[in-house]
PDB file of C-alpha atoms in Angstrom:
ATOM      1  CA  UNK J   1      21.611 -15.973  -1.509  1.00  0.00           C
ATOM      2  CA  UNK J   2      24.687 -13.931  -0.750  1.00  0.00           C
ATOM      3  CA  UNK J   3      26.351 -14.551   2.711  1.00  0.00           C
ATOM      4  CA  UNK J   4      25.116 -11.219   4.255  1.00  0.00           C
ATOM      5  CA  UNK J   5      21.336 -12.163   3.256  1.00  0.00           C
ATOM      6  CA  UNK J   6      22.032 -15.891   4.293  1.00  0.00           C
ATOM      7  CA  UNK J   7      23.204 -14.527   7.875  1.00  0.00           C
ATOM      8  CA  UNK J   8      19.988 -12.217   8.156  1.00  0.00           C
ATOM      9  CA  UNK J   9      17.944 -15.241   7.284  1.00  0.00           C
ATOM     10  CA  UNK J  10      19.580 -17.379   9.619  1.00  0.00           C
ATOM     11  CA  UNK J  11      18.963 -14.720  12.693  1.00  0.00           C
ATOM     12  CA  UNK J  12      15.494 -14.201  11.713  1.00  0.00           C
ATOM     13  CA  UNK J  13      14.698 -17.770  11.479  1.00  0.00           C
ATOM     14  CA  UNK J  14      16.233 -18.401  14.864  1.00  0.00           C
ATOM     15  CA  UNK J  15      14.077 -15.582  16.320  1.00  0.00           C
ATOM     16  CA  UNK J  16      10.727 -16.843  15.026  1.00  0.00           C
ATOM     17  CA  UNK J  17      11.299 -20.085  16.176  1.00  0.00           C
ATOM     18  CA  UNK J  18      12.229 -19.158  19.647  1.00  0.00           C
ATOM     19  CA  UNK J  19       9.077 -17.282  20.000  1.00  0.00           C
ATOM     20  CA  UNK J  20       7.009 -19.634  18.319  1.00  0.00           C
ATOM     21  CA  UNK J  21       5.891 -18.018  15.382  1.00  0.00           C
ATOM     22  CA  UNK J  22       7.199 -20.793  12.937  1.00  0.00           C
ATOM     23  CA  UNK J  23       7.895 -24.442  13.650  1.00  0.00           C
ATOM     24  CA  UNK J  24       9.531 -27.220  11.294  1.00  0.00           C
ATOM     25  CA  UNK J  25       7.334 -29.102   9.206  1.00  0.00           C
ATOM     26  CA  UNK J  26       8.147 -32.261   6.777  1.00  0.00           C
ATOM     27  CA  UNK J  27       4.955 -33.193   5.670  1.00  0.00           C
ATOM     28  CA  UNK J  28       3.291 -30.325   3.769  1.00  0.00           C
ATOM     29  CA  UNK J  29       2.065 -30.365   0.286  1.00  0.00           C
ATOM     30  CA  UNK J  30       2.299 -26.719   0.141  1.00  0.00           C
ATOM     31  CA  UNK J  31       5.656 -24.826  -0.178  1.00  0.00           C
ATOM     32  CA  UNK J  32       6.997 -21.637  -1.506  1.00  0.00           C
ATOM     33  CA  UNK J  33      10.399 -19.820  -1.463  1.00  0.00           C
ATOM     34  CA  UNK J  34      11.251 -17.272   1.065  1.00  0.00           C
ATOM     35  CA  UNK J  35      11.952 -13.782   0.313  1.00  0.00           C
ATOM     36  CA  UNK J  36      14.004 -11.029   1.904  1.00  0.00           C
ATOM     37  CA  UNK J  37      12.456  -7.499   2.373  1.00  0.00           C
ATOM     38  CA  UNK J  38      14.759  -4.868   3.782  1.00  0.00           C
ATOM     39  CA  UNK J  39      13.048  -2.098   5.983  1.00  0.00           C
ATOM     40  CA  UNK J  40      13.651   1.333   7.048  1.00  0.00           C
ATOM     41  CA  UNK J  41      14.143   0.375  10.652  1.00  0.00           C
ATOM     42  CA  UNK J  42      16.867  -2.006   9.498  1.00  0.00           C
ATOM     43  CA  UNK J  43      15.027  -4.978  10.451  1.00  0.00           C
ATOM     44  CA  UNK J  44      14.348  -7.586   7.973  1.00  0.00           C
ATOM     45  CA  UNK J  45      11.033  -9.042   7.026  1.00  0.00           C
ATOM     46  CA  UNK J  46      10.771 -12.550   5.620  1.00  0.00           C
ATOM     47  CA  UNK J  47       7.901 -13.516   3.333  1.00  0.00           C
ATOM     48  CA  UNK J  48       6.606 -16.322   1.175  1.00  0.00           C
ATOM     49  CA  UNK J  49       7.285 -15.652  -2.278  1.00  0.00           C
ATOM     50  CA  UNK J  50       3.683 -14.821  -3.828  1.00  0.00           C
ATOM     51  CA  UNK J  51       2.173 -12.011  -5.547  1.00  0.00           C
ATOM     52  CA  UNK J  52       0.384  -9.878  -2.959  1.00  0.00           C
ATOM     53  CA  UNK J  53      -2.815  -9.009  -3.511  1.00  0.00           C
ATOM     54  CA  UNK J  54      -4.124  -5.551  -2.612  1.00  0.00           C
ATOM     55  CA  UNK J  55      -7.636  -5.366  -1.084  1.00  0.00           C
ATOM     56  CA  UNK J  56      -9.917  -2.416  -1.592  1.00  0.00           C
ATOM     57  CA  UNK J  57      -9.530  -0.213   1.027  1.00  0.00           C
ATOM     58  CA  UNK J  58     -12.492  -0.346   3.812  1.00  0.00           C
ATOM     59  CA  UNK J  59     -12.521   3.366   3.938  1.00  0.00           C
ATOM     60  CA  UNK J  60     -11.503   6.200   1.879  1.00  0.00           C
ATOM     61  CA  UNK J  61      -8.054   7.576   2.592  1.00  0.00           C
ATOM     62  CA  UNK J  62      -8.648  10.979   1.544  1.00  0.00           C
ATOM     63  CA  UNK J  63     -11.995  11.376   3.782  1.00  0.00           C
ATOM     64  CA  UNK J  64      -9.793   9.990   6.815  1.00  0.00           C
ATOM     65  CA  UNK J  65      -7.055  12.651   5.975  1.00  0.00           C
ATOM     66  CA  UNK J  66      -9.628  15.314   6.038  1.00  0.00           C
ATOM     67  CA  UNK J  67     -10.883  13.854   9.360  1.00  0.00           C
ATOM     68  CA  UNK J  68      -7.580  13.963  10.968  1.00  0.00           C
ATOM     69  CA  UNK J  69      -6.485  17.568   9.769  1.00  0.00           C
ATOM     70  CA  UNK J  70      -7.022  20.713  11.886  1.00  0.00           C
ATOM     71  CA  UNK J  71      -6.886  18.914  15.226  1.00  0.00           C
ATOM     72  CA  UNK J  72      -4.266  20.276  17.924  1.00  0.00           C
ATOM     73  CA  UNK J  73      -2.831  16.949  19.144  1.00  0.00           C
ATOM     74  CA  UNK J  74      -2.264  13.578  17.728  1.00  0.00           C
ATOM     75  CA  UNK J  75      -0.896  10.237  19.019  1.00  0.00           C
ATOM     76  CA  UNK J  76       0.744   7.881  16.317  1.00  0.00           C
ATOM     77  CA  UNK J  77       1.087   4.032  17.292  1.00  0.00           C
ATOM     78  CA  UNK J  78       2.438   1.127  15.257  1.00  0.00           C
ATOM     79  CA  UNK J  79       1.486  -2.321  16.027  1.00  0.00           C
ATOM     80  CA  UNK J  80       4.250  -4.660  17.074  1.00  0.00           C
ATOM     81  CA  UNK J  81       5.436  -7.447  14.414  1.00  0.00           C
ATOM     82  CA  UNK J  82       2.272  -6.347  12.254  1.00  0.00           C
ATOM     83  CA  UNK J  83       0.228  -9.185  10.988  1.00  0.00           C
ATOM     84  CA  UNK J  84       2.022 -11.693  13.158  1.00  0.00           C
ATOM     85  CA  UNK J  85      -0.637 -11.025  16.101  1.00  0.00           C
ATOM     86  CA  UNK J  86      -3.287 -12.969  14.442  1.00  0.00           C
ATOM     87  CA  UNK J  87      -3.317 -16.725  14.906  1.00  0.00           C
ATOM     88  CA  UNK J  88      -3.744 -19.294  11.871  1.00  0.00           C
ATOM     89  CA  UNK J  89      -6.134 -21.815  12.158  1.00  0.00           C
ATOM     90  CA  UNK J  90      -4.200 -25.086  13.140  1.00  0.00           C
ATOM     91  CA  UNK J  91      -5.989 -26.940  10.051  1.00  0.00           C
ATOM     92  CA  UNK J  92      -4.407 -24.154   7.737  1.00  0.00           C
ATOM     93  CA  UNK J  93      -1.038 -23.516   9.027  1.00  0.00           C
ATOM     94  CA  UNK J  94       0.550 -25.914   6.639  1.00  0.00           C
ATOM     95  CA  UNK J  95      -0.560 -23.757   3.679  1.00  0.00           C
ATOM     96  CA  UNK J  96       1.924 -21.371   4.947  1.00  0.00           C
ATOM     97  CA  UNK J  97       4.843 -23.634   4.431  1.00  0.00           C
ATOM     98  CA  UNK J  98       7.902 -21.884   3.166  1.00  0.00           C
ATOM     99  CA  UNK J  99      11.699 -23.316   2.451  1.00  0.00           C
ATOM    100  CA  UNK J 100      15.079 -21.760   2.883  1.00  0.00           C
ATOM    101  CA  UNK J 101      18.528 -23.318   3.230  1.00  0.00           C
ATOM    102  CA  UNK J 102      17.919 -23.793   6.906  1.00  0.00           C
ATOM    103  CA  UNK J 103      14.923 -26.124   6.439  1.00  0.00           C
ATOM    104  CA  UNK J 104      11.354 -26.210   5.972  1.00  0.00           C
ATOM    105  CA  UNK J 105       8.964 -24.261   7.946  1.00  0.00           C
ATOM    106  CA  UNK J 106       5.210 -23.286   8.731  1.00  0.00           C
ATOM    107  CA  UNK J 107       3.784 -20.134  10.541  1.00  0.00           C
ATOM    108  CA  UNK J 108       1.425 -20.367  13.494  1.00  0.00           C
ATOM    109  CA  UNK J 109       0.677 -16.521  13.178  1.00  0.00           C
ATOM    110  CA  UNK J 110      -0.310 -14.695   9.957  1.00  0.00           C
ATOM    111  CA  UNK J 111       2.890 -13.626   8.091  1.00  0.00           C
ATOM    112  CA  UNK J 112       3.480 -10.686   5.864  1.00  0.00           C
ATOM    113  CA  UNK J 113       2.443 -11.077   2.255  1.00  0.00           C
ATOM    114  CA  UNK J 114      -0.209 -13.943   2.161  1.00  0.00           C
ATOM    115  CA  UNK J 115      -2.524 -13.145  -0.253  1.00  0.00           C
ATOM    116  CA  UNK J 116      -5.319 -12.232   2.178  1.00  0.00           C
ATOM    117  CA  UNK J 117      -3.312 -11.032   4.841  1.00  0.00           C
ATOM    118  CA  UNK J 118      -3.963  -7.221   4.366  1.00  0.00           C
ATOM    119  CA  UNK J 119      -7.549  -7.527   4.193  1.00  0.00           C
ATOM    120  CA  UNK J 120      -7.873  -9.904   7.085  1.00  0.00           C
ATOM    121  CA  UNK J 121      -5.674  -7.624   9.437  1.00  0.00           C
ATOM    122  CA  UNK J 122      -7.691  -4.603   8.379  1.00  0.00           C
ATOM    123  CA  UNK J 123     -10.914  -6.159   9.077  1.00  0.00           C
ATOM    124  CA  UNK J 124      -9.683  -7.285  12.529  1.00  0.00           C
ATOM    125  CA  UNK J 125      -8.454  -3.812  13.425  1.00  0.00           C
ATOM    126  CA  UNK J 126     -11.782  -2.350  12.454  1.00  0.00           C
ATOM    127  CA  UNK J 127     -13.657  -4.905  14.429  1.00  0.00           C
ATOM    128  CA  UNK J 128     -11.584  -4.145  17.647  1.00  0.00           C
ATOM    129  CA  UNK J 129     -11.739  -0.475  17.369  1.00  0.00           C
ATOM    130  CA  UNK J 130     -15.203  -0.190  15.466  1.00  0.00           C
ATOM    131  CA  UNK J 131     -16.999   2.267  18.182  1.00  0.00           C
ATOM    132  CA  UNK J 132     -13.694   4.503  18.247  1.00  0.00           C
ATOM    133  CA  UNK J 133     -13.259   5.154  14.413  1.00  0.00           C
ATOM    134  CA  UNK J 134     -14.359   8.486  12.813  1.00  0.00           C
ATOM    135  CA  UNK J 135     -14.868   9.432  16.660  1.00  0.00           C
ATOM    136  CA  UNK J 136     -11.216   9.714  18.167  1.00  0.00           C
ATOM    137  CA  UNK J 137      -8.958   7.573  15.783  1.00  0.00           C
ATOM    138  CA  UNK J 138      -8.054   6.262  12.416  1.00  0.00           C
ATOM    139  CA  UNK J 139      -6.737   2.741  11.520  1.00  0.00           C
ATOM    140  CA  UNK J 140      -4.528   2.007   8.562  1.00  0.00           C
ATOM    141  CA  UNK J 141      -3.344  -1.406   8.787  1.00  0.00           C
ATOM    142  CA  UNK J 142      -1.054  -1.630  11.807  1.00  0.00           C
ATOM    143  CA  UNK J 143      -0.829   2.246  12.097  1.00  0.00           C
ATOM    144  CA  UNK J 144      -2.882   3.662  14.580  1.00  0.00           C
ATOM    145  CA  UNK J 145      -3.881   7.450  14.698  1.00  0.00           C
ATOM    146  CA  UNK J 146      -5.451   9.096  17.741  1.00  0.00           C
ATOM    147  CA  UNK J 147      -6.515  12.677  17.442  1.00  0.00           C
ATOM    148  CA  UNK J 148      -8.305  15.295  19.517  1.00  0.00           C
ATOM    149  CA  UNK J 149      -8.994  19.269  19.837  1.00  0.00           C
ATOM    150  CA  UNK J 150      -7.126  19.565  23.030  1.00  0.00           C
ATOM    151  CA  UNK J 151      -4.371  17.973  24.934  1.00  0.00           C
ATOM    152  CA  UNK J 152      -6.457  16.681  27.784  1.00  0.00           C
ATOM    153  CA  UNK J 153      -8.803  15.204  25.245  1.00  0.00           C
ATOM    154  CA  UNK J 154      -6.111  13.535  23.414  1.00  0.00           C
ATOM    155  CA  UNK J 155      -4.838  11.703  26.694  1.00  0.00           C
ATOM    156  CA  UNK J 156      -8.622  10.758  27.387  1.00  0.00           C
ATOM    157  CA  UNK J 157      -8.945   9.142  23.640  1.00  0.00           C
ATOM    158  CA  UNK J 158      -5.611   7.678  24.054  1.00  0.00           C
ATOM    159  CA  UNK J 159      -6.447   5.950  27.297  1.00  0.00           C
ATOM    160  CA  UNK J 160      -9.512   4.512  25.649  1.00  0.00           C
ATOM    161  CA  UNK J 161      -7.434   3.072  22.742  1.00  0.00           C
ATOM    162  CA  UNK J 162      -4.755   1.465  25.032  1.00  0.00           C
ATOM    163  CA  UNK J 163      -7.246   0.009  26.995  1.00  0.00           C
ATOM    164  CA  UNK J 164      -8.565  -1.679  23.816  1.00  0.00           C
ATOM    165  CA  UNK J 165      -5.376  -2.769  23.097  1.00  0.00           C
ATOM    166  CA  UNK J 166      -5.150  -4.467  26.440  1.00  0.00           C
ATOM    167  CA  UNK J 167      -8.388  -6.011  26.424  1.00  0.00           C
ATOM    168  CA  UNK J 168      -7.652  -7.719  22.940  1.00  0.00           C
ATOM    169  CA  UNK J 169      -3.991  -8.492  23.642  1.00  0.00           C
ATOM    170  CA  UNK J 170      -3.121  -6.003  20.650  1.00  0.00           C
ATOM    171  CA  UNK J 171       0.725  -5.255  21.134  1.00  0.00           C
ATOM    172  CA  UNK J 172       2.245  -1.871  20.184  1.00  0.00           C
ATOM    173  CA  UNK J 173       5.858  -1.085  18.991  1.00  0.00           C
ATOM    174  CA  UNK J 174       6.794   1.342  21.714  1.00  0.00           C
ATOM    175  CA  UNK J 175       9.923   2.584  19.719  1.00  0.00           C
ATOM    176  CA  UNK J 176       7.684   3.648  16.615  1.00  0.00           C
ATOM    177  CA  UNK J 177       4.972   5.506  18.988  1.00  0.00           C
ATOM    178  CA  UNK J 178       4.663   9.451  19.413  1.00  0.00           C
ATOM    179  CA  UNK J 179       2.366  10.593  21.918  1.00  0.00           C
ATOM    180  CA  UNK J 180       0.467  13.882  22.080  1.00  0.00           C
ATOM    181  CA  UNK J 181       2.489  15.701  19.172  1.00  0.00           C
ATOM    182  CA  UNK J 182       0.950  18.405  17.003  1.00  0.00           C
ATOM    183  CA  UNK J 183       1.896  17.085  13.606  1.00  0.00           C
ATOM    184  CA  UNK J 184       2.719  13.697  11.966  1.00  0.00           C
ATOM    185  CA  UNK J 185       2.846  11.833   8.730  1.00  0.00           C
ATOM    186  CA  UNK J 186      -0.013   9.485   7.792  1.00  0.00           C
ATOM    187  CA  UNK J 187       0.126   7.640   4.810  1.00  0.00           C
ATOM    188  CA  UNK J 188       2.559  10.032   2.978  1.00  0.00           C
ATOM    189  CA  UNK J 189       0.819  13.172   3.979  1.00  0.00           C
ATOM    190  CA  UNK J 190       1.497  15.527   6.936  1.00  0.00           C
ATOM    191  CA  UNK J 191      -1.580  16.352   8.931  1.00  0.00           C
ATOM    192  CA  UNK J 192      -1.502  19.048  11.569  1.00  0.00           C
ATOM    193  CA  UNK J 193      -3.790  21.670  12.893  1.00  0.00           C
ATOM    194  CA  UNK J 194      -2.833  23.635   9.786  1.00  0.00           C
ATOM    195  CA  UNK J 195      -4.407  20.732   7.523  1.00  0.00           C
ATOM    196  CA  UNK J 196      -3.137  18.461   5.211  1.00  0.00           C
ATOM    197  CA  UNK J 197       0.212  18.857   3.335  1.00  0.00           C
ATOM    198  CA  UNK J 198       2.597  16.895   1.287  1.00  0.00           C
ATOM    199  CA  UNK J 199       5.490  14.903   2.839  1.00  0.00           C
ATOM    200  CA  UNK J 200       8.521  17.021   2.196  1.00  0.00           C
ATOM    201  CA  UNK J 201      10.874  14.059   2.380  1.00  0.00           C
ATOM    202  CA  UNK J 202       8.914  12.502  -0.662  1.00  0.00           C
ATOM    203  CA  UNK J 203       8.915  15.631  -2.497  1.00  0.00           C
ATOM    204  CA  UNK J 204      12.569  15.617  -2.386  1.00  0.00           C
ATOM    205  CA  UNK J 205      12.652  11.924  -3.534  1.00  0.00           C
ATOM    206  CA  UNK J 206      10.518  12.978  -6.352  1.00  0.00           C
ATOM    207  CA  UNK J 207      12.658  16.261  -7.538  1.00  0.00           C
ATOM    208  CA  UNK J 208      15.936  14.118  -7.169  1.00  0.00           C
ATOM    209  CA  UNK J 209      14.441  11.664  -9.586  1.00  0.00           C
ATOM    210  CA  UNK J 210      16.525  11.252 -13.073  1.00  0.00           C
ATOM    211  CA  UNK J 211      15.009  12.574 -16.426  1.00  0.00           C
ATOM    212  CA  UNK J 212      12.973   9.412 -17.677  1.00  0.00           C
ATOM    213  CA  UNK J 213      14.630   7.953 -20.644  1.00  0.00           C
ATOM    214  CA  UNK J 214      11.950   5.251 -21.634  1.00  0.00           C
ATOM    215  CA  UNK J 215       8.186   4.460 -21.215  1.00  0.00           C
ATOM    216  CA  UNK J 216       8.321   2.311 -18.205  1.00  0.00           C
ATOM    217  CA  UNK J 217      10.451   5.333 -16.339  1.00  0.00           C
ATOM    218  CA  UNK J 218       7.787   7.740 -17.731  1.00  0.00           C
ATOM    219  CA  UNK J 219       4.809   5.763 -16.319  1.00  0.00           C
ATOM    220  CA  UNK J 220       6.670   5.256 -12.988  1.00  0.00           C
ATOM    221  CA  UNK J 221       7.255   9.005 -12.662  1.00  0.00           C
ATOM    222  CA  UNK J 222       3.619   9.910 -13.307  1.00  0.00           C
ATOM    223  CA  UNK J 223       2.829   7.363 -10.613  1.00  0.00           C
ATOM    224  CA  UNK J 224       5.049   9.177  -8.124  1.00  0.00           C
ATOM    225  CA  UNK J 225       3.875  12.600  -8.817  1.00  0.00           C
ATOM    226  CA  UNK J 226       0.199  11.472  -9.304  1.00  0.00           C
ATOM    227  CA  UNK J 227       0.309  10.563  -5.484  1.00  0.00           C
ATOM    228  CA  UNK J 228       0.140  14.246  -4.765  1.00  0.00           C
ATOM    229  CA  UNK J 229      -1.969  15.552  -7.709  1.00  0.00           C
ATOM    230  CA  UNK J 230      -4.784  16.968  -5.353  1.00  0.00           C
ATOM    231  CA  UNK J 231      -2.045  19.590  -4.404  1.00  0.00           C
ATOM    232  CA  UNK J 232      -1.346  20.630  -8.030  1.00  0.00           C
ATOM    233  CA  UNK J 233      -3.682  22.972  -9.730  1.00  0.00           C
ATOM    234  CA  UNK J 234      -3.956  21.916 -13.507  1.00  0.00           C
ATOM    235  CA  UNK J 235      -2.058  18.514 -12.700  1.00  0.00           C
ATOM    236  CA  UNK J 236      -3.609  16.716 -15.742  1.00  0.00           C
ATOM    237  CA  UNK J 237      -3.038  19.647 -18.166  1.00  0.00           C
ATOM    238  CA  UNK J 238       0.551  19.782 -16.897  1.00  0.00           C
ATOM    239  CA  UNK J 239       0.926  16.244 -17.107  1.00  0.00           C
ATOM    240  CA  UNK J 240      -0.589  15.707 -20.587  1.00  0.00           C
ATOM    241  CA  UNK J 241       2.852  15.906 -22.709  1.00  0.00           C
ATOM    242  CA  UNK J 242       4.191  13.192 -20.425  1.00  0.00           C
ATOM    243  CA  UNK J 243       0.878  11.075 -20.746  1.00  0.00           C
ATOM    244  CA  UNK J 244       1.115  11.374 -24.658  1.00  0.00           C
ATOM    245  CA  UNK J 245       4.503   9.636 -24.498  1.00  0.00           C
ATOM    246  CA  UNK J 246       2.660   6.460 -23.278  1.00  0.00           C
ATOM    247  CA  UNK J 247       0.297   6.480 -26.335  1.00  0.00           C
ATOM    248  CA  UNK J 248       2.698   4.326 -28.343  1.00  0.00           C
ATOM    249  CA  UNK J 249       1.359   1.298 -26.683  1.00  0.00           C
ATOM    250  CA  UNK J 250      -1.985   2.244 -27.733  1.00  0.00           C
ATOM    251  CA  UNK J 251      -0.876   2.549 -31.530  1.00  0.00           C
ATOM    252  CA  UNK J 252       0.566  -1.091 -31.041  1.00  0.00           C
ATOM    253  CA  UNK J 253      -2.762  -2.435 -29.796  1.00  0.00           C
ATOM    254  CA  UNK J 254      -4.577  -0.670 -32.568  1.00  0.00           C
ATOM    255  CA  UNK J 255      -2.203  -2.542 -35.071  1.00  0.00           C
ATOM    256  CA  UNK J 256      -3.085  -5.952 -33.328  1.00  0.00           C
ATOM    257  CA  UNK J 257      -6.810  -5.257 -33.864  1.00  0.00           C
ATOM    258  CA  UNK J 258      -6.854  -3.422 -36.898  1.00  0.00           C
ATOM    259  CA  UNK J 259     -10.400  -3.632 -38.976  1.00  0.00           C
ATOM    260  CA  UNK J 260     -10.703  -5.016 -42.364  1.00  0.00           C
ATOM    261  CA  UNK J 261     -10.998  -2.645 -45.191  1.00  0.00           C
ATOM    262  CA  UNK J 262     -12.974  -3.420 -48.228  1.00  0.00           C
ATOM    263  CA  UNK J 263     -13.415  -1.976 -51.660  1.00  0.00           C
ATOM    264  CA  UNK J 264     -16.072   0.439 -52.110  1.00  0.00           C
ATOM    265  CA  UNK J 265     -19.600  -0.654 -53.825  1.00  0.00           C
ATOM    266  CA  UNK J 266     -20.129   2.008 -56.285  1.00  0.00           C
ATOM    267  CA  UNK J 267     -23.930   1.201 -56.815  1.00  0.00           C
ATOM    268  CA  UNK J 268     -24.429   2.352 -53.182  1.00  0.00           C
ATOM    269  CA  UNK J 269     -24.779   5.841 -51.957  1.00  0.00           C
ATOM    270  CA  UNK J 270     -21.801   7.443 -50.150  1.00  0.00           C
ATOM    271  CA  UNK J 271     -21.916   8.993 -46.473  1.00  0.00           C
ATOM    272  CA  UNK J 272     -19.133  11.445 -45.505  1.00  0.00           C
ATOM    273  CA  UNK J 273     -18.540  11.331 -41.692  1.00  0.00           C
ATOM    274  CA  UNK J 274     -16.123  14.086 -40.292  1.00  0.00           C
ATOM    275  CA  UNK J 275     -14.818  14.755 -36.872  1.00  0.00           C
ATOM    276  CA  UNK J 276     -12.246  17.140 -35.179  1.00  0.00           C
ATOM    277  CA  UNK J 277     -10.675  18.087 -32.047  1.00  0.00           C
ATOM    278  CA  UNK J 278      -8.151  20.425 -30.735  1.00  0.00           C
ATOM    279  CA  UNK J 279      -5.334  18.113 -31.775  1.00  0.00           C
ATOM    280  CA  UNK J 280      -6.749  15.948 -34.628  1.00  0.00           C
ATOM    281  CA  UNK J 281      -9.269  15.981 -37.562  1.00  0.00           C
ATOM    282  CA  UNK J 282     -10.434  13.112 -39.801  1.00  0.00           C
ATOM    283  CA  UNK J 283     -13.055  12.028 -42.442  1.00  0.00           C
ATOM    284  CA  UNK J 284     -14.566   8.809 -43.583  1.00  0.00           C
ATOM    285  CA  UNK J 285     -16.085   8.204 -46.785  1.00  0.00           C
ATOM    286  CA  UNK J 286     -18.525   5.151 -46.559  1.00  0.00           C
TER     287      UNK J 286
END
């Protein structure tokens, strides 16, 4: 690690030790390296260096966006310290062991990037707010959105959600909360009484991307623009020329599984098979 990152890790380790989220451990059979992930808030998250498994969403995001759209007032709230509000069973804590230049430690609370952390946290939040979901709020991991058709109704719904947080010891990050506003960003989309719109900041990022010069960049660009394909009429038709640039990999795969050609048996009858499309035609004599 470079000195700057090392200093960040030391400060984060000290903070987590003081508040009891991690503790030193020396007899664990499990261990992984620490990985530093920068955040927009200038905070830094340390996570165990494992590939994160993305669970299937419990609810359809587009259906939730449609539920939020057209409301007059919203409250957007964020869970404090994210997943680290969920306790890890004592007998499983050693499985979260990680090492860094300052020692070897294990978590008492669920850290970011454990393979089942996302699905576990979503199930927990869904269980806590089960009777309020689809009625006055939506939950996306640690992002909570309260909505209503009037200012007073929004305050009433907010009160229900906050009381539920108190009852379940769920802590919110006040600095990231926005109360009784008329619009806001939810999963990369702007929701308001007008409906669902694209996030202009993300659009600016897309339009500033350099022209792709190789296949991986083309695939990455298609992934970026595909996020908003619902807003672009004939998106597939427009993107087709770029999609065709990815087909060289298909040709490579076909070569690795090429069929075996045989010489014709002139004593058997022949059958001519033809096929054509807007972009190709072919015939086989077999």
